[in-house]
PDB file of C-alpha atoms in Angstrom:
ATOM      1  CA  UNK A1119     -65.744 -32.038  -8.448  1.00  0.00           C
ATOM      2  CA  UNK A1120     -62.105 -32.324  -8.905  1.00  0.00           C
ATOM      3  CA  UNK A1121     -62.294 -34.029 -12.104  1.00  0.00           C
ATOM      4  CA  UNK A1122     -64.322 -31.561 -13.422  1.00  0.00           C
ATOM      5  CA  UNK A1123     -62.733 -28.122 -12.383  1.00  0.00           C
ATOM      6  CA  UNK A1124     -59.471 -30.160 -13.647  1.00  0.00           C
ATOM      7  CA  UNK A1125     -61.489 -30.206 -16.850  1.00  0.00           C
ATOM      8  CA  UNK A1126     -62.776 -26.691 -16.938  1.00  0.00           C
ATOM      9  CA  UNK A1127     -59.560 -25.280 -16.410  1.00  0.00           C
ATOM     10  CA  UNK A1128     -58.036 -27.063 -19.345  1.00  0.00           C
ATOM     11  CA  UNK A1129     -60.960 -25.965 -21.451  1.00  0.00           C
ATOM     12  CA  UNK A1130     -60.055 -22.113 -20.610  1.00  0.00           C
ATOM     13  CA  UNK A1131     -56.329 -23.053 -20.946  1.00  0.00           C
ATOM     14  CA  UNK A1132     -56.602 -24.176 -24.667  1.00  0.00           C
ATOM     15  CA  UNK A1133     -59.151 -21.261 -25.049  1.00  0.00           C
ATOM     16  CA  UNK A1134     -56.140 -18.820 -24.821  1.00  0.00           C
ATOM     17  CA  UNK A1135     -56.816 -17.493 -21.195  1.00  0.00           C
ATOM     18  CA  UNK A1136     -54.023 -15.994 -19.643  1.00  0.00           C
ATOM     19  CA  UNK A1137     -52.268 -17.742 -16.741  1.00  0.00           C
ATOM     20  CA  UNK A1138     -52.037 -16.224 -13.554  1.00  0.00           C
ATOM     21  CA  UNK A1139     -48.604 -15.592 -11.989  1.00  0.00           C
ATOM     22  CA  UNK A1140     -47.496 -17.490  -9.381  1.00  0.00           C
ATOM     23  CA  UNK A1141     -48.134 -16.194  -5.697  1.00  0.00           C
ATOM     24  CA  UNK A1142     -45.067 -14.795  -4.259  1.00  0.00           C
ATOM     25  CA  UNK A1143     -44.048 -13.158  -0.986  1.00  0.00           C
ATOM     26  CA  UNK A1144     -42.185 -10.204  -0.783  1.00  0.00           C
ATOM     27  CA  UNK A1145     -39.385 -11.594   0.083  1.00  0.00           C
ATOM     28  CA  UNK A1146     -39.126 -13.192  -2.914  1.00  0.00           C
ATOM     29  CA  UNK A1147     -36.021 -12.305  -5.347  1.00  0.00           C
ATOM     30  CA  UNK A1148     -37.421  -9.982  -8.049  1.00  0.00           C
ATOM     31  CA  UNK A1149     -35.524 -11.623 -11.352  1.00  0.00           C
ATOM     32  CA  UNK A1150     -34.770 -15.584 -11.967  1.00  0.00           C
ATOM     33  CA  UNK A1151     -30.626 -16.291 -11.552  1.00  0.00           C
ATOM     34  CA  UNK A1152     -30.626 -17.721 -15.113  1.00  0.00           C
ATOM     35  CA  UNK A1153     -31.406 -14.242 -16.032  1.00  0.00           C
ATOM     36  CA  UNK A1154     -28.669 -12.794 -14.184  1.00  0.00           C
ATOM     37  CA  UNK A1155     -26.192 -14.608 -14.828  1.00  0.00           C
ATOM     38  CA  UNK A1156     -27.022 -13.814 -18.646  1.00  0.00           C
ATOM     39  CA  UNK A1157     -26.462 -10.315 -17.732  1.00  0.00           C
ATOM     40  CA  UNK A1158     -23.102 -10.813 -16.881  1.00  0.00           C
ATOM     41  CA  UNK A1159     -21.897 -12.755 -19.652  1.00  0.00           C
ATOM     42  CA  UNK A1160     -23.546  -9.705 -22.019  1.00  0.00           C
ATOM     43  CA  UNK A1161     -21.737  -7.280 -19.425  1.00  0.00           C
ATOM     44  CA  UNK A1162     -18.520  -9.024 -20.008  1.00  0.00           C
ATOM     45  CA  UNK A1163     -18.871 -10.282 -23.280  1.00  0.00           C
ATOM     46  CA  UNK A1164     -19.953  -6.577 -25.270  1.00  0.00           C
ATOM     47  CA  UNK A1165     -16.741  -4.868 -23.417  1.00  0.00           C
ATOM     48  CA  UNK A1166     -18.997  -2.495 -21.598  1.00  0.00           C
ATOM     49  CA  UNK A1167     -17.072  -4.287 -17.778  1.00  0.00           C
ATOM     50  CA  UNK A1168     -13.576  -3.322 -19.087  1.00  0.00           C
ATOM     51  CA  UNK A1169     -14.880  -0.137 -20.121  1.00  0.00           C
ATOM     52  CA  UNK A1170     -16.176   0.388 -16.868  1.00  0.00           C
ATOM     53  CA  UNK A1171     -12.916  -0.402 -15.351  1.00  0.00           C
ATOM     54  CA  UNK A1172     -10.744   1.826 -17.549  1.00  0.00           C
ATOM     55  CA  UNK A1173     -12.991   4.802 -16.556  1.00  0.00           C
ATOM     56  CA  UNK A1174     -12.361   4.103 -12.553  1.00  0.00           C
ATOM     57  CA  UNK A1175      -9.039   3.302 -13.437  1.00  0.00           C
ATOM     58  CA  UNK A1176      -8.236   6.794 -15.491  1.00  0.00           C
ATOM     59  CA  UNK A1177     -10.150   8.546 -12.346  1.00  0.00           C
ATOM     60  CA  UNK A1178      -7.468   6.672 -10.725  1.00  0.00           C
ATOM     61  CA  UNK A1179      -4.517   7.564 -12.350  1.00  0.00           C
ATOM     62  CA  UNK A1180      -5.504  11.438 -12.809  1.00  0.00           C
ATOM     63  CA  UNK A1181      -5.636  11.234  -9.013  1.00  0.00           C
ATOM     64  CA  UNK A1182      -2.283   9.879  -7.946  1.00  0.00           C
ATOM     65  CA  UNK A1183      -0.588  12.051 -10.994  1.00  0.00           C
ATOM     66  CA  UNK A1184      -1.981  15.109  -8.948  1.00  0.00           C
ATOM     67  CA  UNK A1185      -1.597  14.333  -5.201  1.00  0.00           C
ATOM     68  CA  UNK A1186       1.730  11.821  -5.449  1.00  0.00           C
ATOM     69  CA  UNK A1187       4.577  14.584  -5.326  1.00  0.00           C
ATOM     70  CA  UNK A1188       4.688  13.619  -1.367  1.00  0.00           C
ATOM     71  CA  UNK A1189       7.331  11.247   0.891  1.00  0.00           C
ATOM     72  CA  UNK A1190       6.936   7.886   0.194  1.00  0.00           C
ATOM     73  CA  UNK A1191       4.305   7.769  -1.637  1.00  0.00           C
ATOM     74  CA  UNK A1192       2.347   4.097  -1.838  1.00  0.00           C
ATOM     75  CA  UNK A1193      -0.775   2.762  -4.120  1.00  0.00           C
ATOM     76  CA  UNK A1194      -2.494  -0.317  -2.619  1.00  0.00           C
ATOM     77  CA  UNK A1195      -4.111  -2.921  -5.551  1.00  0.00           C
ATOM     78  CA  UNK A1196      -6.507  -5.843  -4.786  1.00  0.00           C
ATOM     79  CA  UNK A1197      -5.341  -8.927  -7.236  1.00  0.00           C
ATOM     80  CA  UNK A1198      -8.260 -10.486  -8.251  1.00  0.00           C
ATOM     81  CA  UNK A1199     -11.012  -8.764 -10.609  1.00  0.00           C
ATOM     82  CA  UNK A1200      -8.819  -5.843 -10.066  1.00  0.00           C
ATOM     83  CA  UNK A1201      -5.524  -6.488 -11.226  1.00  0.00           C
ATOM     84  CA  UNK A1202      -6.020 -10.253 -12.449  1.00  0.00           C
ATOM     85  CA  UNK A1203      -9.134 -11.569 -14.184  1.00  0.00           C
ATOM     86  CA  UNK A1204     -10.772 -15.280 -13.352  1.00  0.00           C
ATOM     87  CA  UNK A1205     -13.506 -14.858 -15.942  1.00  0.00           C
ATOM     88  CA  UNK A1206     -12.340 -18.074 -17.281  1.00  0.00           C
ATOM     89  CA  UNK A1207     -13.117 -20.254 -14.374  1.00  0.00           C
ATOM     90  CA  UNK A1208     -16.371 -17.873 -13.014  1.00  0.00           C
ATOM     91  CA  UNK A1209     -17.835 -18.950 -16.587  1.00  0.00           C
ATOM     92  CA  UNK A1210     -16.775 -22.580 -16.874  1.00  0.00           C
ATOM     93  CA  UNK A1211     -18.338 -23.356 -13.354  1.00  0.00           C
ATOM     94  CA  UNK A1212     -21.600 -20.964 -14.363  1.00  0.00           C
ATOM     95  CA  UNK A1213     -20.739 -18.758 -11.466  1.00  0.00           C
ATOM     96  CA  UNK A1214     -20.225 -21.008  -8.545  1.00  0.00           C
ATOM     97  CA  UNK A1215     -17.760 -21.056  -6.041  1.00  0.00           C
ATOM     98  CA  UNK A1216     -15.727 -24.071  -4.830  1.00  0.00           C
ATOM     99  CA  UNK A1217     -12.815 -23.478  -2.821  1.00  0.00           C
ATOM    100  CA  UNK A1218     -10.710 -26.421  -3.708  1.00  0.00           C
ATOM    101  CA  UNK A1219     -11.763 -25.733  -7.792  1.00  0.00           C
ATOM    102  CA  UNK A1220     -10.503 -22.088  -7.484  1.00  0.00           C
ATOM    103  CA  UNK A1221      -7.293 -23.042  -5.975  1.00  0.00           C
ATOM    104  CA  UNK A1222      -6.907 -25.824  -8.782  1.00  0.00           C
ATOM    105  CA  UNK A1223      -7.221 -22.772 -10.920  1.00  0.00           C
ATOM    106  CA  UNK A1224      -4.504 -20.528  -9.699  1.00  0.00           C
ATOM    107  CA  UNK A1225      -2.401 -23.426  -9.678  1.00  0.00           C
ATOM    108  CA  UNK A1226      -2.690 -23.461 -13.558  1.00  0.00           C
ATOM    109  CA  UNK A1227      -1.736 -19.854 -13.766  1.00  0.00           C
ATOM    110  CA  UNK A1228      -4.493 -19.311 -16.452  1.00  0.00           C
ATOM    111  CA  UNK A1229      -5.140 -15.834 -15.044  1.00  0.00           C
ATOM    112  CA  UNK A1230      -5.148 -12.812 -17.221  1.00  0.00           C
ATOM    113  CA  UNK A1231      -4.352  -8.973 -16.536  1.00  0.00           C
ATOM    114  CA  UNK A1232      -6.867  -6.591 -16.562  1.00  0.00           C
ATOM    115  CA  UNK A1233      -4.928  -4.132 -18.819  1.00  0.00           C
ATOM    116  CA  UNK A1234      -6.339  -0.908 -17.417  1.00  0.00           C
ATOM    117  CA  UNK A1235      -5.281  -1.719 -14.098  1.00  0.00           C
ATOM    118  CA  UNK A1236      -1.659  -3.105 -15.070  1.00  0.00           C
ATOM    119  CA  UNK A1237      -1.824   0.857 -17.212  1.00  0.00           C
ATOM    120  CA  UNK A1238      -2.253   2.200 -13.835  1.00  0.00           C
ATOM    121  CA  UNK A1239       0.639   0.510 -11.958  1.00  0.00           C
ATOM    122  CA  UNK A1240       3.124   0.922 -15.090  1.00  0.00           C
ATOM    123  CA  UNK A1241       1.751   4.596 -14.294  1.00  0.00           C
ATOM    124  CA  UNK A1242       2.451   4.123 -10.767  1.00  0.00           C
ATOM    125  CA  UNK A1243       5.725   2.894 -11.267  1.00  0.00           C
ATOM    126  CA  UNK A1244       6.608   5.962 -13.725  1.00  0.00           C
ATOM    127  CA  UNK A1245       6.042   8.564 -10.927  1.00  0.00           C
ATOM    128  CA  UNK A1246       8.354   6.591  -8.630  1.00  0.00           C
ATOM    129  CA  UNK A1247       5.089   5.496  -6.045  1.00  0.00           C
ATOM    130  CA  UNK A1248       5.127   2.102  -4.512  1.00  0.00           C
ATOM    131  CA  UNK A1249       3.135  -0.425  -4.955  1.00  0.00           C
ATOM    132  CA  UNK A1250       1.496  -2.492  -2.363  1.00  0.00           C
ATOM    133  CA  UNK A1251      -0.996  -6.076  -3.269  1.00  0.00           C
ATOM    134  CA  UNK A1252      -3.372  -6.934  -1.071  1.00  0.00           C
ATOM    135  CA  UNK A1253      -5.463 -10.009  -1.593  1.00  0.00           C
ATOM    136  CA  UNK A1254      -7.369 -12.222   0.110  1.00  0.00           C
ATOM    137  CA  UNK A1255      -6.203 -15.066  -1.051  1.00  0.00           C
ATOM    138  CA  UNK A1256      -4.620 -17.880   1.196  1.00  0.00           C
ATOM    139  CA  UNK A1257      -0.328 -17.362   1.982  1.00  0.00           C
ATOM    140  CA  UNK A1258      -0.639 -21.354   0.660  1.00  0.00           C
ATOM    141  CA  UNK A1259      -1.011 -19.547  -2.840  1.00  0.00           C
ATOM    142  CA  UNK A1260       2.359 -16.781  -2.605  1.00  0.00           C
ATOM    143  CA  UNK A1261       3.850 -18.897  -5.271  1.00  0.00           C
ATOM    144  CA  UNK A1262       1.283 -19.862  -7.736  1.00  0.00           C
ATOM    145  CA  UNK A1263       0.442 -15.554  -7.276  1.00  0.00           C
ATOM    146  CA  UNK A1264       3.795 -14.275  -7.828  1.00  0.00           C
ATOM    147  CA  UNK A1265       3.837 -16.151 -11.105  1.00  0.00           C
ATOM    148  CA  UNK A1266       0.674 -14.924 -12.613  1.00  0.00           C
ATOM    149  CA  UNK A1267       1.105 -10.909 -11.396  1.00  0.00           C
ATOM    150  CA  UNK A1268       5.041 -11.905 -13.596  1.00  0.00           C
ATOM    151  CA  UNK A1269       3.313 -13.671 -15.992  1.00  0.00           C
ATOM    152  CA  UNK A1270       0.919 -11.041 -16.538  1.00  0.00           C
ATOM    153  CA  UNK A1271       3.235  -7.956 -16.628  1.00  0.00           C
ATOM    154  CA  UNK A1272       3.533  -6.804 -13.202  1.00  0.00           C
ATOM    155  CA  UNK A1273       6.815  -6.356 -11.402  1.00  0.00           C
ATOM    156  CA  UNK A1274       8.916  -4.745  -9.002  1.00  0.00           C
ATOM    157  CA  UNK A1275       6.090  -4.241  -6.332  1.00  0.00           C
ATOM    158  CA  UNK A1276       7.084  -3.235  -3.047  1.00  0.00           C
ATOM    159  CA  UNK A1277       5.021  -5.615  -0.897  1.00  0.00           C
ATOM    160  CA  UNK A1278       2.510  -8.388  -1.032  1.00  0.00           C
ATOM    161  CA  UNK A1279       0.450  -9.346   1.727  1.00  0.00           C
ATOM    162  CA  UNK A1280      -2.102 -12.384   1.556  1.00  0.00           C
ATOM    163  CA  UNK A1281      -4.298 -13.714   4.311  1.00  0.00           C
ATOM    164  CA  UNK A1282      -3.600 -15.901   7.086  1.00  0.00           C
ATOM    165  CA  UNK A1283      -3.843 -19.253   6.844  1.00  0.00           C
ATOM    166  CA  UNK A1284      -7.604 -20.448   7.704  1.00  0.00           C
ATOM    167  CA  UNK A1285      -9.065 -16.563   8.145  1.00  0.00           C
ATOM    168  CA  UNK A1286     -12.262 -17.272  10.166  1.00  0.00           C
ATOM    169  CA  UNK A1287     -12.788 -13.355  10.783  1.00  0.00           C
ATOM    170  CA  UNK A1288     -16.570 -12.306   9.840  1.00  0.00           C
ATOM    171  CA  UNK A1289     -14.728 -10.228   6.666  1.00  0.00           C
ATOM    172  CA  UNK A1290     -11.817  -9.910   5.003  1.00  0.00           C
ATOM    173  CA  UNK A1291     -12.077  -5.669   5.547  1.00  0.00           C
ATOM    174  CA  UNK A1292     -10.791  -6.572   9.004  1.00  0.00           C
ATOM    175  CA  UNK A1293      -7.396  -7.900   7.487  1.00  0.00           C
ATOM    176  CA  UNK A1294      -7.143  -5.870   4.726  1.00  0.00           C
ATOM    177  CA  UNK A1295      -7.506  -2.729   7.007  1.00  0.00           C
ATOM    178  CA  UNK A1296      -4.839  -4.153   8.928  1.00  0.00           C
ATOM    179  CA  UNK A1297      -2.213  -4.738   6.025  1.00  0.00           C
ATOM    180  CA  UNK A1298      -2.731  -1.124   4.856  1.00  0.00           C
ATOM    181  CA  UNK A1299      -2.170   0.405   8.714  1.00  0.00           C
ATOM    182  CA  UNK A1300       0.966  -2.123   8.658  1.00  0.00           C
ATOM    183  CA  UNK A1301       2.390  -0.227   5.559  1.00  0.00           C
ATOM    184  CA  UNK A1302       1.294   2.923   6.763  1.00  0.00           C
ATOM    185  CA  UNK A1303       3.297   2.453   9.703  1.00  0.00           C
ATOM    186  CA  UNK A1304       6.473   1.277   7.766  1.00  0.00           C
ATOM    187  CA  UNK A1305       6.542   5.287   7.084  1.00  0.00           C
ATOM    188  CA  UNK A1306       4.445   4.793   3.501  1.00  0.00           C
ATOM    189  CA  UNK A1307       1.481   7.175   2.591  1.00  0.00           C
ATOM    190  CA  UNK A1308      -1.056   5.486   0.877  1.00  0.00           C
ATOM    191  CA  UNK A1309      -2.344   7.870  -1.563  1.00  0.00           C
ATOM    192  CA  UNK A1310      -4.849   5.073  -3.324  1.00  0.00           C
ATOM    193  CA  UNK A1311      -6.151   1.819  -2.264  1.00  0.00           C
ATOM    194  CA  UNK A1312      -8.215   0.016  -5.409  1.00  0.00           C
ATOM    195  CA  UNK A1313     -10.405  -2.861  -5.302  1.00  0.00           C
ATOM    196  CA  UNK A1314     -13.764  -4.472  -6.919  1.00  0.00           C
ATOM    197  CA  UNK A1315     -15.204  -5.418  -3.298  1.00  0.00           C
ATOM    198  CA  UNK A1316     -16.294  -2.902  -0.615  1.00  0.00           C
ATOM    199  CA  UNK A1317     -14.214  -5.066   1.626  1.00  0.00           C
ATOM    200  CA  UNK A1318     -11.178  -3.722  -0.132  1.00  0.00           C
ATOM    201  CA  UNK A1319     -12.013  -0.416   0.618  1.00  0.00           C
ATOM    202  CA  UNK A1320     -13.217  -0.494   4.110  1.00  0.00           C
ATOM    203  CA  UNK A1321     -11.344   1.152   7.383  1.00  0.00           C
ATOM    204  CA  UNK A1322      -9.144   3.717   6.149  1.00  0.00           C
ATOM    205  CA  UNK A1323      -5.390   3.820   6.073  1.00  0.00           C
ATOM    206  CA  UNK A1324      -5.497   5.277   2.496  1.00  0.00           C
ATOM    207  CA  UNK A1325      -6.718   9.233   0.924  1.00  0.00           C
ATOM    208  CA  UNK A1326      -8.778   7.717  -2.045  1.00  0.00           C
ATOM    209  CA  UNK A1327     -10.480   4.728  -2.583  1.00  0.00           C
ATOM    210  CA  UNK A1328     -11.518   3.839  -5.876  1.00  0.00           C
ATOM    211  CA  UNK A1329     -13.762   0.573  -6.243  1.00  0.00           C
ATOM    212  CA  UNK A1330     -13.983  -1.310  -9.589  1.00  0.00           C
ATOM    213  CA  UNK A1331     -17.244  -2.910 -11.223  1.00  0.00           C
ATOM    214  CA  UNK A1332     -17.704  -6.708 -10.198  1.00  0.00           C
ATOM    215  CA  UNK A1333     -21.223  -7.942 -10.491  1.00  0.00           C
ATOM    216  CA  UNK A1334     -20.022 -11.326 -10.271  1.00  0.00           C
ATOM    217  CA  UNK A1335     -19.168 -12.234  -6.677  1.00  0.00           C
ATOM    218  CA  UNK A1336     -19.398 -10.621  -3.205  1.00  0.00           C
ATOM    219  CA  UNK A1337     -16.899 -11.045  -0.873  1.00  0.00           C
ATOM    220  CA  UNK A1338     -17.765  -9.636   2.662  1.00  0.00           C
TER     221      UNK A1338
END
């Protein structure tokens, strides 16, 4: 019986039948990862992203050039996808994330600006505000960081905070909250604080947050 519904069912198949899809829960993810990793490279590639960013980043700058005229004024900037691009090493491991490959990468300093946010901090910078980095990255990078924001036109910040060594906490919103509270109580008012995660964003300390497109990567 097997033999022959095997049969059958080849018959119909070479007959031009249409195949019926796969069963599938609902649970089950709605578009294949080939696909959307496609999507990005098209994203990136057409220069729709950067387009994307210069629009949040002009929101950005309209902002602080109407609501900076205060004491100590302060802008807060995430580094990566926000003021420094990885596309280089998101596409030549096809999205994945390593640890110990990423930080080979920022060893090599092959990062790149993202030119509407380094617009916005020359802007920044013009009207006398402060700027403050906050990143996520490891305090076992500070060197290997300082010379790709150089390398890649920014200087004269005011303060650059990375995470602790071996951050366990649940996500990163919990330090990053805590960095901006620690400026904010150094007498700065944080009139922005811009990232490309909601994690950047999260828990106050700032009058305007302004998140970035990054369809690449979560970080909680």
């Amino acid at each position: 019986m097997i033999v022959v519904a095997a049969a059958v069912l080849s018959f119909v198949s070479r007959a031009g039948a249409k195949t019926a899809p796969a069963a599938t829960s609902d649970a089950a993810p709605q578009i294949n990862l080939s696909v959307l990793k496609s999507q990005c490279v098209r994203y990136h590639d057409s220069g729709q992203y950067m387009r994307d960013i210069a629009a949040v980043d002009q929101q950005a700058a309209a902002y602080l050039e109407a609501h900076h005229a205060m004491k100590k004024p302060a802008i807060v900037l995430d580094i990566d996808e926000t003021s420094i691009s990885n596309w280089k090493v998101m596409r030549a491991y096809d999205f994945g994330y390593n640890a110990q490959v990423w930080d080979r990468y920022f060893a090599t300093h092959a990062a790149e600006p993202i030119p509407p946010t380094l617009k916005l901090y020359n802007e920044a910078r013009r009207l006398h505000v402060a700027v403050f980095f906050v990143t996520g990255r490891s305090a076992a990078l500070r060197q290997a960081t300082i010379h790709d924001l150089k390398t890649a036109g920014y200087s004269g910040w005011s303060g650059l905070y990375f995470a602790p060594q071996n951050y366990h906490k649940p996500t990163l919103a919990i330090f990053k909250t805590q960095a901006r509270k620690e400026i904010a109580a150094k007498g700065w008012h944080i009139v922005l604080n811009i990232g490309d995660q909601k994690s950047d964003l999260a828990g106050g300390y700032a009058d305007r947050g302004f998140k970035l497109p990054n369809p690449m990567y979560i970080v909680p």
